[in-house]
Amino acid sequence: MGHSRPVDQAGLRRGNLALLVRTLREHGALSRAQLAVRSGLSKATVSSLVADLELRGLVHSTGVSAGGQGRPGQLVDLRATSACGIGLDVHVGHVGALVTDLAGDPIFSRRVACDVPAMGPERAVDQLAELAGQALAAAAGTVGPPVGVTVSVPGLVDTGTGTVTFAPRLRWRDVAVADGLAARTGLPLERIAVDNDANLAALAELAAMNAEPGEHSADPVADLVYLTGDFGIGGGVISGGVLVRGSVGFAGEIGHMAMDPLGPYCSCGRRGCWETQVGLGALLHACADPDDPVRDPTLDLDQRMRVIRARAAQSDQRTLDGLHQIGSALGVGVSILVNLLNPAVVVLGGYFAALPEWLVEPIRNQVVASVLAPGAGGARVVGSRLGFTAATAGGALVALRRVLDDPTVVPPTQRENEEAPA
Amino acid sequence: MGHSRPVDQAGLRRGNLALLVRTLREHGALSRAQLAVRSGLSKATVSSLVADLELRGLVHSTGVSAGGQGRPGQLVDLRATSACGIGLDVHVGHVGALVTDLAGDPIFSRRVACDVPAMGPERAVDQLAELAGQALAAAAGTVGPPVGVTVSVPGLVDTGTGTVTFAPRLRWRDVAVADGLAARTGLPLERIAVDNDANLAALAELAAMNAEPGEHSADPVADLVYLTGDFGIGGGVISGGVLVRGSVGFAGEIGHMAMDPLGPYCSCGRRGCWETQVGLGALLHACADPDDPVRDPTLDLDQRMRVIRARAAQSDQRTLDGLHQIGSALGVGVSILVNLLNPAVVVLGGYFAALPEWLVEPIRNQVVASVLAPGAGGARVVGSRLGFTAATAGGALVALRRVLDDPTVVPPTQRENEEAPA
């Protein structure tokens, strides 16, 4: 029976403070009257809540509205530098970091190439901690210490303890990432979260999509499936605006859907997993012979994608056939996801996002052919907006949620003296 | 960013009234002090809320607590007869009805055999309306008019309009069930809902499972996948306690997952859908020759299951091989669902629920072999508790939710005179 928790006065106020912060984050500066209209709260309540947010330094006055329909009023906006969140990223071939301010704008972004499976978990977490130190230094110079840090990992994560349970592509089992990062950086453990990369990317894509309303529909998207494309394939599922995590947090293991009992062996030890059909290895195998330069293992993903795109643009038949094969196999799996989840949007991330001109159409054809609902239940298949930065952007967003969900975690009066006189 | 709605004082009170009603529904009679402990609300708040619920006739005093640890206190309990909900059911071979009181106990239950696809939608809705009339008469004699009516249908439902968009097994397209039922019964349209059978069954199974806490774990189950087994296969997915509906409400079409591009043709016109491998037709084909009496089309499901069970119990090899084949094919699809959704429980409904001794083990073996997460992410595979009544029980439960979610829909003082003196 869902949500059976008592609500008290303090919880009510927290919820409405959060509503105002989110409204400003989505729409930019607004007058108190406009905030009241958009939030559904009364003007008196909005004025009281804005005063509270000003005391916490989270909003400030930014001039007078240009008029328009209503009377001119003093504008309120987020003080973007009042808080920041850090997204960190561990992947097969790199570690990365992104710091964003309260408005979601980047302050610091860096990616360091390294062979994470070969390094082993200890040295990889050393490398991650070094990068986190650079991110913290960058934040200290502009916005102060982060509200939170979220580490993105391509694998199964026990989010309760911040431990990576199993990440086959990294060759990690039971790696205590949050503990390791806290010990190395001095960050408080309760501010460090670890999550699956596709889950974080899905949240970031949803936020990016809904920040540009009206493109396809007036309603914000609430049901989305995100696919990561690399050697491994991951998935993030959002239903009704909420991430589908499953009972232990292991939902979204799309890459290991059993598609073919006689198919090739997978990194997980089983046969015919979806990622053996549509992962980067399958693409390279389909598009190029073993001695082809694009299969050189020292190439990074961007370089490979440039080669594949150039060949496809020149109508190289082997490349086009390979892309069509991958697109069709992607379509079979996507149609299972659409039959099961009826998403409004399926977002192709990772390497798929570099090749939408050749992948989207075979996927759509397969989905229309294989989904029971008329018109595939309205599902659109689109390339990622955020590309390879989706997971770190999602990490920074989740880190900021501590403030976005409950602005009272920032104490009042802390920044009172810094405010410009009204 | 999820739930961005303002909360006001009235909404806060409604939420806490609902919390008390649900607590009483789950635990039975409690003293005000016990209610305060279980709900997390203060004793003063509980007393005020209980007085409100008494005025609405939803609770009444039922004696003094037997003591135990604390001081004895007057017990409060739901007045079960203060409200009722009706679940109606349209299926291939029957229409059904169930009326339950506020506590969830049945007042009226009936099922009428009929050939729904042959009748066509108009006559089938006539038949359903006749049965609804009997249910309403039964309710009128004990608990008064229903809070709501929910119609269960095996197919895609536009829940906003109460229209069945597509139900291949019924051969229905665009059938306005809610309108038809309102016109025939005089029930107000806003009290009639239509929903997918597997969605409703999933909600009922979750409620039944969580009403018996402690069997497997102290925490209530929040992530569950329910499978219907008949000639068609449907699915209901619950994530974090909430039904996964998808963007248009078409989620859960598990039976039409594309499992084999060269497989047999499905009722939907495509090839190799999962239900061609594990539906009742596949079971009968695997277990019996065409002239075998168990394949007589005039037999109902109960009769067929009795025959199959008897043969399996006598170790008939053809039957055991057929059940193993179905169980393994079920396991392949279930492993996809578990990889994707990480449920705590997978519930086998419909005909699967009649054969757990032979189906559960091959499913579990396949799931352990095909799911990436260690120990299959803790997923248990169990037979349904509610059997063929799950969908109507879910319908009655959803109908009652209008009161359970917002007790203020029952006006105060209405039943004040009926109360026994305190």
PDB file of C-alpha atoms in Angstrom, chain B residues 174-267:
ATOM      1  CA  ASP B 174     -11.246  -0.071 -28.488  1.00  0.00           C
ATOM      2  CA  VAL B 175     -14.081  -1.245 -26.257  1.00  0.00           C
ATOM      3  CA  ALA B 176     -15.390   1.493 -23.935  1.00  0.00           C
ATOM      4  CA  VAL B 177     -15.985  -0.758 -20.923  1.00  0.00           C
ATOM      5  CA  ALA B 178     -16.423   1.967 -18.284  1.00  0.00           C
ATOM      6  CA  ASP B 179     -18.937   3.889 -20.419  1.00  0.00           C
ATOM      7  CA  GLY B 180     -20.829   0.690 -21.238  1.00  0.00           C
ATOM      8  CA  LEU B 181     -21.009  -0.374 -17.628  1.00  0.00           C
ATOM      9  CA  ALA B 182     -22.081   3.080 -16.396  1.00  0.00           C
ATOM     10  CA  ALA B 183     -24.866   3.215 -18.994  1.00  0.00           C
ATOM     11  CA  ARG B 184     -26.170  -0.237 -18.086  1.00  0.00           C
ATOM     12  CA  THR B 185     -25.911  -0.075 -14.281  1.00  0.00           C
ATOM     13  CA  GLY B 186     -26.444   3.611 -13.502  1.00  0.00           C
ATOM     14  CA  LEU B 187     -23.191   3.671 -11.539  1.00  0.00           C
ATOM     15  CA  PRO B 188     -21.446   7.065 -11.743  1.00  0.00           C
ATOM     16  CA  LEU B 189     -18.693   6.930 -14.352  1.00  0.00           C
ATOM     17  CA  GLU B 190     -16.106   8.418 -11.979  1.00  0.00           C
ATOM     18  CA  ARG B 191     -16.447   5.412  -9.685  1.00  0.00           C
ATOM     19  CA  ILE B 192     -15.689   2.885 -12.459  1.00  0.00           C
ATOM     20  CA  ALA B 193     -12.092   2.025 -13.301  1.00  0.00           C
ATOM     21  CA  VAL B 194     -10.765  -0.473 -15.830  1.00  0.00           C
ATOM     22  CA  ASP B 195      -7.327  -2.032 -15.523  1.00  0.00           C
ATOM     23  CA  ASN B 196      -5.152  -4.837 -16.764  1.00  0.00           C
ATOM     24  CA  ASP B 197      -5.739  -8.170 -14.985  1.00  0.00           C
ATOM     25  CA  ALA B 198      -2.077  -8.803 -14.175  1.00  0.00           C
ATOM     26  CA  ASN B 199      -1.655  -5.306 -12.714  1.00  0.00           C
ATOM     27  CA  LEU B 200      -4.612  -5.842 -10.382  1.00  0.00           C
ATOM     28  CA  ALA B 201      -3.485  -9.353  -9.461  1.00  0.00           C
ATOM     29  CA  ALA B 202       0.018  -8.051  -8.665  1.00  0.00           C
ATOM     30  CA  LEU B 203      -1.416  -5.475  -6.239  1.00  0.00           C
ATOM     31  CA  ALA B 204      -3.575  -8.116  -4.544  1.00  0.00           C
ATOM     32  CA  GLU B 205      -0.694 -10.593  -4.201  1.00  0.00           C
ATOM     33  CA  LEU B 206       1.560  -7.876  -2.747  1.00  0.00           C
ATOM     34  CA  ALA B 207      -1.092  -6.928  -0.183  1.00  0.00           C
ATOM     35  CA  ALA B 208      -1.701 -10.595   0.716  1.00  0.00           C
ATOM     36  CA  MET B 209       2.020 -11.257   1.072  1.00  0.00           C
ATOM     37  CA  ASN B 210       2.613  -8.222   3.282  1.00  0.00           C
ATOM     38  CA  ALA B 211      -0.408  -9.060   5.461  1.00  0.00           C
ATOM     39  CA  GLU B 212       1.598 -12.073   6.677  1.00  0.00           C
ATOM     40  CA  PRO B 213       4.851 -10.464   7.760  1.00  0.00           C
ATOM     41  CA  GLY B 214       7.843 -12.359   9.015  1.00  0.00           C
ATOM     42  CA  GLU B 215       7.548 -15.342   6.724  1.00  0.00           C
ATOM     43  CA  HIS B 216      10.767 -14.570   4.891  1.00  0.00           C
ATOM     44  CA  SER B 217      11.884 -11.184   6.149  1.00  0.00           C
ATOM     45  CA  ALA B 218      10.825  -8.435   8.507  1.00  0.00           C
ATOM     46  CA  ASP B 219      10.609  -5.889   5.692  1.00  0.00           C
ATOM     47  CA  PRO B 220       7.480  -5.737   3.596  1.00  0.00           C
ATOM     48  CA  VAL B 221       7.924  -6.758  -0.038  1.00  0.00           C
ATOM     49  CA  ALA B 222       8.044  -3.703  -2.322  1.00  0.00           C
ATOM     50  CA  ASP B 223       9.358  -5.192  -5.589  1.00  0.00           C
ATOM     51  CA  LEU B 224       7.299  -7.939  -7.151  1.00  0.00           C
ATOM     52  CA  VAL B 225       6.612  -9.395 -10.585  1.00  0.00           C
ATOM     53  CA  TYR B 226       3.349 -11.277 -11.121  1.00  0.00           C
ATOM     54  CA  LEU B 227       2.805 -13.608 -14.073  1.00  0.00           C
ATOM     55  CA  THR B 228      -0.632 -14.704 -15.259  1.00  0.00           C
ATOM     56  CA  GLY B 229      -0.702 -18.102 -16.920  1.00  0.00           C
ATOM     57  CA  ASP B 230      -3.528 -18.930 -19.322  1.00  0.00           C
ATOM     58  CA  PHE B 231      -3.574 -19.257 -23.102  1.00  0.00           C
ATOM     59  CA  GLY B 232      -2.130 -15.756 -22.907  1.00  0.00           C
ATOM     60  CA  ILE B 233       0.608 -14.640 -20.516  1.00  0.00           C
ATOM     61  CA  GLY B 234       0.445 -11.273 -18.777  1.00  0.00           C
ATOM     62  CA  GLY B 235       2.598  -9.489 -16.248  1.00  0.00           C
ATOM     63  CA  GLY B 236       2.221  -7.002 -13.447  1.00  0.00           C
ATOM     64  CA  VAL B 237       5.330  -5.220 -12.150  1.00  0.00           C
ATOM     65  CA  ILE B 238       5.536  -3.451  -8.792  1.00  0.00           C
ATOM     66  CA  SER B 239       8.649  -1.381  -8.040  1.00  0.00           C
ATOM     67  CA  GLY B 240       9.168   0.310  -4.681  1.00  0.00           C
ATOM     68  CA  GLY B 241       5.556  -0.507  -3.761  1.00  0.00           C
ATOM     69  CA  VAL B 242       4.178   1.243  -6.848  1.00  0.00           C
ATOM     70  CA  LEU B 243       2.781  -0.333 -10.019  1.00  0.00           C
ATOM     71  CA  VAL B 244       4.958   0.195 -13.102  1.00  0.00           C
ATOM     72  CA  ARG B 245       2.382   1.434 -15.621  1.00  0.00           C
ATOM     73  CA  GLY B 246       4.534   3.006 -18.308  1.00  0.00           C
ATOM     74  CA  SER B 247       3.820   6.227 -20.133  1.00  0.00           C
ATOM     75  CA  VAL B 248       0.412   5.196 -21.527  1.00  0.00           C
ATOM     76  CA  GLY B 249      -0.398   2.411 -19.069  1.00  0.00           C
ATOM     77  CA  PHE B 250       0.668  -0.430 -21.371  1.00  0.00           C
ATOM     78  CA  ALA B 251       3.547  -1.809 -19.281  1.00  0.00           C
ATOM     79  CA  GLY B 252       3.667  -5.491 -18.362  1.00  0.00           C
ATOM     80  CA  GLU B 253       3.107  -7.081 -21.796  1.00  0.00           C
ATOM     81  CA  ILE B 254       5.400  -9.896 -20.829  1.00  0.00           C
ATOM     82  CA  GLY B 255       3.613 -12.501 -22.948  1.00  0.00           C
ATOM     83  CA  HIS B 256       4.675 -10.777 -26.135  1.00  0.00           C
ATOM     84  CA  MET B 257       8.405 -10.579 -25.412  1.00  0.00           C
ATOM     85  CA  ALA B 258      10.094 -11.737 -28.616  1.00  0.00           C
ATOM     86  CA  MET B 259      11.871 -14.942 -27.589  1.00  0.00           C
ATOM     87  CA  ASP B 260      12.334 -16.769 -30.899  1.00  0.00           C
ATOM     88  CA  PRO B 261      12.147 -15.123 -34.337  1.00  0.00           C
ATOM     89  CA  LEU B 262      11.476 -18.539 -35.953  1.00  0.00           C
ATOM     90  CA  GLY B 263       8.962 -19.686 -33.322  1.00  0.00           C
ATOM     91  CA  PRO B 264       5.263 -20.449 -33.783  1.00  0.00           C
ATOM     92  CA  TYR B 265       2.741 -17.741 -34.636  1.00  0.00           C
ATOM     93  CA  CYS B 266       1.084 -15.932 -31.724  1.00  0.00           C
ATOM     94  CA  SER B 267      -2.500 -14.655 -31.358  1.00  0.00           C
TER      95      SER B 267
END
